[in-house]
PDB file of C-alpha atoms in Angstrom:
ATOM      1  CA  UNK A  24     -41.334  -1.952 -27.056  1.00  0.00           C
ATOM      2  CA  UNK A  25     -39.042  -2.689 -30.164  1.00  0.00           C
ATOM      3  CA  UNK A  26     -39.439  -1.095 -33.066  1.00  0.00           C
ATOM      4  CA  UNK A  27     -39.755  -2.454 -36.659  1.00  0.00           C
ATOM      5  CA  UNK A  28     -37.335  -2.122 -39.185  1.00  0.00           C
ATOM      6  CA  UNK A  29     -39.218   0.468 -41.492  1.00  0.00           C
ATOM      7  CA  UNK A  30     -39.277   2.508 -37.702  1.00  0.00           C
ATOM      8  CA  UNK A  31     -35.416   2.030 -37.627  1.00  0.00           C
ATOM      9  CA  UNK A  32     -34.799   2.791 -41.484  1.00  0.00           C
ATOM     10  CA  UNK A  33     -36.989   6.052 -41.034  1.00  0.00           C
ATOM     11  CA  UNK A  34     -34.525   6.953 -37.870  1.00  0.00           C
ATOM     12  CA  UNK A  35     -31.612   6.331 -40.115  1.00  0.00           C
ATOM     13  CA  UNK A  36     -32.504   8.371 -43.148  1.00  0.00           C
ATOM     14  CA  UNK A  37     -33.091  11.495 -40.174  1.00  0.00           C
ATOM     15  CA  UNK A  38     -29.039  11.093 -40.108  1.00  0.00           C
ATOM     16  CA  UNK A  39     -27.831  10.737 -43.047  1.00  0.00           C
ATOM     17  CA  UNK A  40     -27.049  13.000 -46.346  1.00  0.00           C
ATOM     18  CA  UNK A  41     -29.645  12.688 -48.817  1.00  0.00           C
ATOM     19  CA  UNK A  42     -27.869  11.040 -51.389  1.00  0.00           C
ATOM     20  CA  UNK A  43     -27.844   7.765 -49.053  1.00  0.00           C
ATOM     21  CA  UNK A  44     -30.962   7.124 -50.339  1.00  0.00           C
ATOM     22  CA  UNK A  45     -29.364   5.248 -53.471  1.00  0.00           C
ATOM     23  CA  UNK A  46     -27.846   2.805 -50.596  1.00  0.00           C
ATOM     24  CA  UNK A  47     -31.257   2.505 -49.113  1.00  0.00           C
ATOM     25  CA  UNK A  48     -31.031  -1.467 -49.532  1.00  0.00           C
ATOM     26  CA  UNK A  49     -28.193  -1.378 -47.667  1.00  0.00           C
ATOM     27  CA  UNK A  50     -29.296   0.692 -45.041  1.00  0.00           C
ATOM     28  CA  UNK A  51     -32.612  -1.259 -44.526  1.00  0.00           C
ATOM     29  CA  UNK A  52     -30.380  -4.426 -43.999  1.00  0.00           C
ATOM     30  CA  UNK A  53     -28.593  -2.096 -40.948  1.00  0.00           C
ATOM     31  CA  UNK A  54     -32.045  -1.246 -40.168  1.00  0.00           C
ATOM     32  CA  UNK A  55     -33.601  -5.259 -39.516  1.00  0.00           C
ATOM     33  CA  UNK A  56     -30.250  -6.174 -37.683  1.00  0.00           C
ATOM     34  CA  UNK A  57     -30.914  -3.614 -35.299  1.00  0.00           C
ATOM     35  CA  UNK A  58     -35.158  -4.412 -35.218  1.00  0.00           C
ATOM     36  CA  UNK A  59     -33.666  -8.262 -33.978  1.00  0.00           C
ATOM     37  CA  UNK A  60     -31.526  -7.105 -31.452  1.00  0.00           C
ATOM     38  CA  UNK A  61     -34.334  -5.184 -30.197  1.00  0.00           C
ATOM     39  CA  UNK A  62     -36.681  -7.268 -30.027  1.00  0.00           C
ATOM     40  CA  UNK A  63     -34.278  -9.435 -28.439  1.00  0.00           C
ATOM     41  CA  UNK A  64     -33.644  -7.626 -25.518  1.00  0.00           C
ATOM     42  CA  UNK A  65     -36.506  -8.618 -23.409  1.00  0.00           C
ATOM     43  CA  UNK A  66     -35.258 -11.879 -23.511  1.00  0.00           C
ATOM     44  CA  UNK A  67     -31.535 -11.580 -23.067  1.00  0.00           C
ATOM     45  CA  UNK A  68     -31.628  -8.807 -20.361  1.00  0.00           C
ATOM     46  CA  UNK A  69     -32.721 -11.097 -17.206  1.00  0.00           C
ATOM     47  CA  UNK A  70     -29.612 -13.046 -18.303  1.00  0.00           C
ATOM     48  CA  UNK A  71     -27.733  -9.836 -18.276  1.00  0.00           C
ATOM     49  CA  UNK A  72     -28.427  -9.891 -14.224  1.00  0.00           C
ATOM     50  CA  UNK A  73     -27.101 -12.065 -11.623  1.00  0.00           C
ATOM     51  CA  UNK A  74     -30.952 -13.063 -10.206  1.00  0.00           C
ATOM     52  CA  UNK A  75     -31.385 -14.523 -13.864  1.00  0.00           C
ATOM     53  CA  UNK A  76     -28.796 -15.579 -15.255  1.00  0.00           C
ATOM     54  CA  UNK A  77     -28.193 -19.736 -15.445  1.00  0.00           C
ATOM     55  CA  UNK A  78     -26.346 -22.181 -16.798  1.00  0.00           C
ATOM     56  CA  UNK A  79     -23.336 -21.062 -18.619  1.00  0.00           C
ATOM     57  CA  UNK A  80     -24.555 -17.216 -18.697  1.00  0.00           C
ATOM     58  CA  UNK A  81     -24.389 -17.235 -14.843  1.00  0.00           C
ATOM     59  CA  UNK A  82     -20.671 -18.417 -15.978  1.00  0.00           C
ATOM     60  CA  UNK A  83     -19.924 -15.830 -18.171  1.00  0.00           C
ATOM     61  CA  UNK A  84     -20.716 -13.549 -15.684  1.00  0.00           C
ATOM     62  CA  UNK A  85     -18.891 -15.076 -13.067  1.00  0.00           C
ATOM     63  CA  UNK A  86     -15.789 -15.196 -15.447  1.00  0.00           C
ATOM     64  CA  UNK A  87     -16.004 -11.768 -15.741  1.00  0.00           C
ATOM     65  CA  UNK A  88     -15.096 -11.002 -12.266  1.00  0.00           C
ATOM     66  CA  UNK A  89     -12.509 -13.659 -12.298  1.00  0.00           C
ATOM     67  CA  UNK A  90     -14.543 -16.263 -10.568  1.00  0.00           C
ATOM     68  CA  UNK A  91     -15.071 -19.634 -11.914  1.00  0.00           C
ATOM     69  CA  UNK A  92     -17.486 -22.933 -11.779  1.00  0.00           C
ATOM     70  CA  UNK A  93     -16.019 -25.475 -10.035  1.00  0.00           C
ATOM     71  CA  UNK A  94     -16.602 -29.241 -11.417  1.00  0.00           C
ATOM     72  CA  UNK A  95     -20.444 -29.732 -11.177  1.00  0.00           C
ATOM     73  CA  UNK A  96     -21.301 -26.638  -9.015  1.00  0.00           C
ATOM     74  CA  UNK A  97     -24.582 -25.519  -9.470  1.00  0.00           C
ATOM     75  CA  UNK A  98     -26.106 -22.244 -10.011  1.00  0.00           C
ATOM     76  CA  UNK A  99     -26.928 -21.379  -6.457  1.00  0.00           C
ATOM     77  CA  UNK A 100     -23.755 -21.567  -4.798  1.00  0.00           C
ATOM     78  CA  UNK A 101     -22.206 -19.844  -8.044  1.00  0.00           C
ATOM     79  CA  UNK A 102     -24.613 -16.960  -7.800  1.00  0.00           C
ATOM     80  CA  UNK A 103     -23.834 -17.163  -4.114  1.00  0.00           C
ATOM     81  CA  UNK A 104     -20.245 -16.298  -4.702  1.00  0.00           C
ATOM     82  CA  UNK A 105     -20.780 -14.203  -7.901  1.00  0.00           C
ATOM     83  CA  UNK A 106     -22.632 -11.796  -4.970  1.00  0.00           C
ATOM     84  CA  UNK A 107     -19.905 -11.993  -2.283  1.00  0.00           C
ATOM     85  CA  UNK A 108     -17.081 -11.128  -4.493  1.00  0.00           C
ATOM     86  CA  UNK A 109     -14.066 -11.541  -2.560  1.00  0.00           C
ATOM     87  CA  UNK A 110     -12.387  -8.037  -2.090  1.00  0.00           C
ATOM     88  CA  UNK A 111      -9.302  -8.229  -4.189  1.00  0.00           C
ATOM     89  CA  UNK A 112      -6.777  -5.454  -5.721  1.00  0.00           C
ATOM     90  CA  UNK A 113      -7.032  -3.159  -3.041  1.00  0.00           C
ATOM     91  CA  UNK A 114      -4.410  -2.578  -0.333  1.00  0.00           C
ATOM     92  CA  UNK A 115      -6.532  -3.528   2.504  1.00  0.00           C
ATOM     93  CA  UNK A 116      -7.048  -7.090   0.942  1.00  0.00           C
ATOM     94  CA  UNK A 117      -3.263  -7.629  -0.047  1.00  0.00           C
ATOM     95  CA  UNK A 118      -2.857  -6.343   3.538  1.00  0.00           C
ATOM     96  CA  UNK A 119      -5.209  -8.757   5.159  1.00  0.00           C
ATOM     97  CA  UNK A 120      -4.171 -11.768   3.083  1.00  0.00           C
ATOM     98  CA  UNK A 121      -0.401 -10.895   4.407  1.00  0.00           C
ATOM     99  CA  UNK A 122      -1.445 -10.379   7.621  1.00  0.00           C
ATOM    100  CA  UNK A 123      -2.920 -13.898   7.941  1.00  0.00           C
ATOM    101  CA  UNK A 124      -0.051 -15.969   7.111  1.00  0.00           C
ATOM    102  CA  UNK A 125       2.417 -14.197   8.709  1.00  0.00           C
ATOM    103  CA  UNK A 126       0.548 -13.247  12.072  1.00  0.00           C
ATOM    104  CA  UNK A 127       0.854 -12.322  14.649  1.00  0.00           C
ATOM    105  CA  UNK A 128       3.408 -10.014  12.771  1.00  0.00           C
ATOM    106  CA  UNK A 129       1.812  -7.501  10.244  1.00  0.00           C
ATOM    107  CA  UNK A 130       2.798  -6.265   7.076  1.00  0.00           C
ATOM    108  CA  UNK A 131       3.376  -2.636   5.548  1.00  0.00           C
ATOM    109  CA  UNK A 132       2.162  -2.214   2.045  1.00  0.00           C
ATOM    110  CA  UNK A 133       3.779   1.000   0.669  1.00  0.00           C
ATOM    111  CA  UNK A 134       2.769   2.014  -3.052  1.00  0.00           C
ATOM    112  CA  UNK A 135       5.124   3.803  -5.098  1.00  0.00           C
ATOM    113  CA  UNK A 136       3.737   7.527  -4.711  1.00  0.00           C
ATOM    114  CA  UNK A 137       4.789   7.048  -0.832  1.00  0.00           C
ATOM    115  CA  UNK A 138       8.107   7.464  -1.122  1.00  0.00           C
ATOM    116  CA  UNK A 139      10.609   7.743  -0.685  1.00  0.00           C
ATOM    117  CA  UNK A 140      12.747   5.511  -3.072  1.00  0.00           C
ATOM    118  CA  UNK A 141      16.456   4.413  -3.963  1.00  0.00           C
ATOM    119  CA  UNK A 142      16.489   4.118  -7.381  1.00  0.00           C
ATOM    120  CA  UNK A 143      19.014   2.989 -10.289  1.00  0.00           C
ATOM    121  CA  UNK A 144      19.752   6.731 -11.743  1.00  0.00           C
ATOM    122  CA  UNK A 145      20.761   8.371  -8.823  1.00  0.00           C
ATOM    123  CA  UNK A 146      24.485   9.625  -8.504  1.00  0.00           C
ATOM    124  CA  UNK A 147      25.505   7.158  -5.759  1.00  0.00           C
ATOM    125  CA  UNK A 148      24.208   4.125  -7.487  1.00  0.00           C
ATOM    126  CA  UNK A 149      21.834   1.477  -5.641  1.00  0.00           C
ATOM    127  CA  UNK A 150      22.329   1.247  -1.736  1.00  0.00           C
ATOM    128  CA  UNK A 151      20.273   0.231   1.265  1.00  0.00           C
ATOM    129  CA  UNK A 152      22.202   1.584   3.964  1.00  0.00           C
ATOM    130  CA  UNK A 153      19.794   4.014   4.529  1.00  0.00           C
ATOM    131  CA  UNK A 154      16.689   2.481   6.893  1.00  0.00           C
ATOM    132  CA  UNK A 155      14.168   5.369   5.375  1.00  0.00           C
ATOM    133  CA  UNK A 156      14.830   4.280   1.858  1.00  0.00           C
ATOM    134  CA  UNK A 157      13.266   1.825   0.188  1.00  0.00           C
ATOM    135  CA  UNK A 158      13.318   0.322  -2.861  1.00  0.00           C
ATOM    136  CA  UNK A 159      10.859   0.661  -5.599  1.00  0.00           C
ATOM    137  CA  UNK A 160       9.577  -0.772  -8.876  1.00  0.00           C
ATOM    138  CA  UNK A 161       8.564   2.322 -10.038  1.00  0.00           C
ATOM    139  CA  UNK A 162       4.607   3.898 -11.088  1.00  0.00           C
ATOM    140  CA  UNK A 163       2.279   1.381 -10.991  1.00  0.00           C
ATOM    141  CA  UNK A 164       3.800  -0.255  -8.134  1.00  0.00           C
ATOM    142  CA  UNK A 165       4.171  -1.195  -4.276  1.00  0.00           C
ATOM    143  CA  UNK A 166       6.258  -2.926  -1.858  1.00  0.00           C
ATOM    144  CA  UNK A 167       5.280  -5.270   0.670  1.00  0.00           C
ATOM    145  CA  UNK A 168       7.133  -4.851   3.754  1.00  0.00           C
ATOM    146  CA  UNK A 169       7.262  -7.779   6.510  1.00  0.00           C
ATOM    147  CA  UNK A 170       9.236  -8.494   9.471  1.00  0.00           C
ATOM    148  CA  UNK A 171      11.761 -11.129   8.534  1.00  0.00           C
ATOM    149  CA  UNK A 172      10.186 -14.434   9.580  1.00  0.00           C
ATOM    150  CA  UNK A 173      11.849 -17.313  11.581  1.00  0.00           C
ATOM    151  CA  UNK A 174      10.406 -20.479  10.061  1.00  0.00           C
ATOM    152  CA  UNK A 175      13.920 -22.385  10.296  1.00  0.00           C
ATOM    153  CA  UNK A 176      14.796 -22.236   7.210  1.00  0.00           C
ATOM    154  CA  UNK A 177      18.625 -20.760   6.827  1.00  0.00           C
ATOM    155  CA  UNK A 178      19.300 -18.398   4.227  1.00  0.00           C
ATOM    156  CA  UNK A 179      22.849 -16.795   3.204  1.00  0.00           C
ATOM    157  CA  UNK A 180      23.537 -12.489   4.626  1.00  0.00           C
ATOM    158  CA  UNK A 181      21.779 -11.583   1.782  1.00  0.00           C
ATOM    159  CA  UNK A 182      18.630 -11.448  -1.193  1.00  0.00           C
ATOM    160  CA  UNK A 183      19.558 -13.278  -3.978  1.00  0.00           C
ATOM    161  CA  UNK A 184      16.402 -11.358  -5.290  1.00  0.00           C
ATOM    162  CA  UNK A 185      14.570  -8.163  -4.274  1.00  0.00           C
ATOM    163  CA  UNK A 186      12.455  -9.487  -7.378  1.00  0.00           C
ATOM    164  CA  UNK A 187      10.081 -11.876  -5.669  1.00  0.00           C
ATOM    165  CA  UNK A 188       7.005 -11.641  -7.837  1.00  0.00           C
ATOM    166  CA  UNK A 189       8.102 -14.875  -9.584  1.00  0.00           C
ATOM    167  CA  UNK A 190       7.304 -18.167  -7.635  1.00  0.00           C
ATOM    168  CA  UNK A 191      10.535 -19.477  -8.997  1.00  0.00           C
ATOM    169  CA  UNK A 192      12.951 -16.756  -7.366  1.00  0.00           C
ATOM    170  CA  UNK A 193      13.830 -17.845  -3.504  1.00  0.00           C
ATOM    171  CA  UNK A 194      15.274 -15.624  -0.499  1.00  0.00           C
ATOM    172  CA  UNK A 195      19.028 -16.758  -0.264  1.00  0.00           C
ATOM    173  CA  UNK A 196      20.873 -20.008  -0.015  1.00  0.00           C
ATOM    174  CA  UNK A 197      18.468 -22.215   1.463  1.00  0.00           C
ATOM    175  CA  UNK A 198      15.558 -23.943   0.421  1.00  0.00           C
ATOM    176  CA  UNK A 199      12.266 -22.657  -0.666  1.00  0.00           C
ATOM    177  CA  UNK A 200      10.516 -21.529   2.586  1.00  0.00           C
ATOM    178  CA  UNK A 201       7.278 -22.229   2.584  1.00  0.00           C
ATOM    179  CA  UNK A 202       6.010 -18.838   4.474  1.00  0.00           C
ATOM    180  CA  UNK A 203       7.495 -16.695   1.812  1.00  0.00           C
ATOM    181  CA  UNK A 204       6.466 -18.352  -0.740  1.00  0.00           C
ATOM    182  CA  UNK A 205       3.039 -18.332   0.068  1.00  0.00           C
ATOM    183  CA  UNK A 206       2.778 -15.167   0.501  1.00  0.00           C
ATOM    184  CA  UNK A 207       4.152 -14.330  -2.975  1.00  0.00           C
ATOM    185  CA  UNK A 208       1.751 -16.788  -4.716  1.00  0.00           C
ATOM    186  CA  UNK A 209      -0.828 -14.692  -1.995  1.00  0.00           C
ATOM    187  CA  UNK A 210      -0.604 -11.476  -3.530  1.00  0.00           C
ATOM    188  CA  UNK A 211       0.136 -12.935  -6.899  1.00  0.00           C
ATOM    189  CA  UNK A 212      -3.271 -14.157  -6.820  1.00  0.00           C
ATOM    190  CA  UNK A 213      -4.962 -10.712  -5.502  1.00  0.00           C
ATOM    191  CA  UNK A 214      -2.804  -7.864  -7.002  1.00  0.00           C
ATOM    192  CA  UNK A 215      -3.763  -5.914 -10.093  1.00  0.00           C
ATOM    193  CA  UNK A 216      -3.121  -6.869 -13.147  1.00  0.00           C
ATOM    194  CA  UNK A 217       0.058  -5.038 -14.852  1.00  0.00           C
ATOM    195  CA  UNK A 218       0.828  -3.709 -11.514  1.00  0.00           C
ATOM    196  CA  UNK A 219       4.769  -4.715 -10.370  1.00  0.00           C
ATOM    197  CA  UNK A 220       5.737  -5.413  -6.572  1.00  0.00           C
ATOM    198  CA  UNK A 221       8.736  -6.692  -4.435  1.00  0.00           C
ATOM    199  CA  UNK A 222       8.278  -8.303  -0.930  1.00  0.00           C
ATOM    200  CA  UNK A 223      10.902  -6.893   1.772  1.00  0.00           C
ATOM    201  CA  UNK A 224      11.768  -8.060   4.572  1.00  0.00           C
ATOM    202  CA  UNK A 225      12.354  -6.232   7.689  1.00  0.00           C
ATOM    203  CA  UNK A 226      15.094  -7.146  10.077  1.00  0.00           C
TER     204      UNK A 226
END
């Protein structure tokens, strides 16, 4: 049951040094904001929950786990969704989302406390000669290792970019290919946010 504001104020003063009570004005106004809010409650918690929540507070919640009304859906089929969250973040859903564009092949999604790494500062520079090395961005990162795909697109000996967590950076001298770049905008979509990766490919 809320409580009234003279209830609040009388918690208040329990807190406070006693020469607050010149600001007593002041701390009755803290008091009746807090007596509204309150009394509020009963009414806004049901739209704190998924069961009754509508209209746009069923999309603020929805927004909050990055999901979003389409054009003229209605509450059902959003709450629907809000409830099945699709799994995201996780290396079992990068994996899986991988895993169904390029299958029958699968992917290897190594995170960078697996090891073990080339890296920039060590004494013979940046090589790949070695097949248990790998390159890595770094903490708070992971690679995503596939085999290299024939789709028929022909690309030069070599990565222009081991960099391919921007749409706009293609896999040697040819054209886009479609395969890889779904599977960047893929894990783009999924992949924590703040959290750095590289695709590899696997001869």
């Amino acid at each position: 049951m809320p409580r009234s504001t003279a209830e609040l104020l009388a918690q208040i003063e329990q807190f406070v040094p006693g020469y607050y009570e010149t600001g007593e004005a002041l701390l009755a106004g803290f008091a009746a904001t807090a007596a509204v809010a309150e009394a509020s409650a009963a009414t806004l918690r049901p739209l704190a929950t998924i069961g009754g929540a509508d209209g746009m507070w069923l999309s603020m919640q929805a927004s909050g786990h990055g999901i979003y009304r389409s054009t003229s859906e209605p509450d059902a089929s959003l709450r629907k969704r809000l409830r099945h969250v699709e799994d995201q973040v996780t290396k079992s859903a990068i994996e899986a989302a991988v895993n169904s564009i390029i299958g029958p092949d699968t992917c290897r999604v190594v995170e960078w406390f697996s090891g073990p790494y080339l890296d920039n500062e060590g004494p013979g520079g940046l090589w790949l000669d070695n097949s248990d090395a790998l390159l890595s961005g770094g903490p708070q990162s992971f690679l995503v290792l596939i085999p290299e795909q024939d789709t028929g697109f022909a690309f030069g000996p070599y990565l222009d970019s081991m960099f391919l967590d921007d749409p706009n950076e293609s896999l040697g001298e040819g054209p886009e290919d479609p395969v890889y770049t779904a599977i960047v905008n893929e894990v783009e979509r999924i992949r924590a946010a703040g959290v750095f990766w590289r695709l590899v490919l696997e001869s």
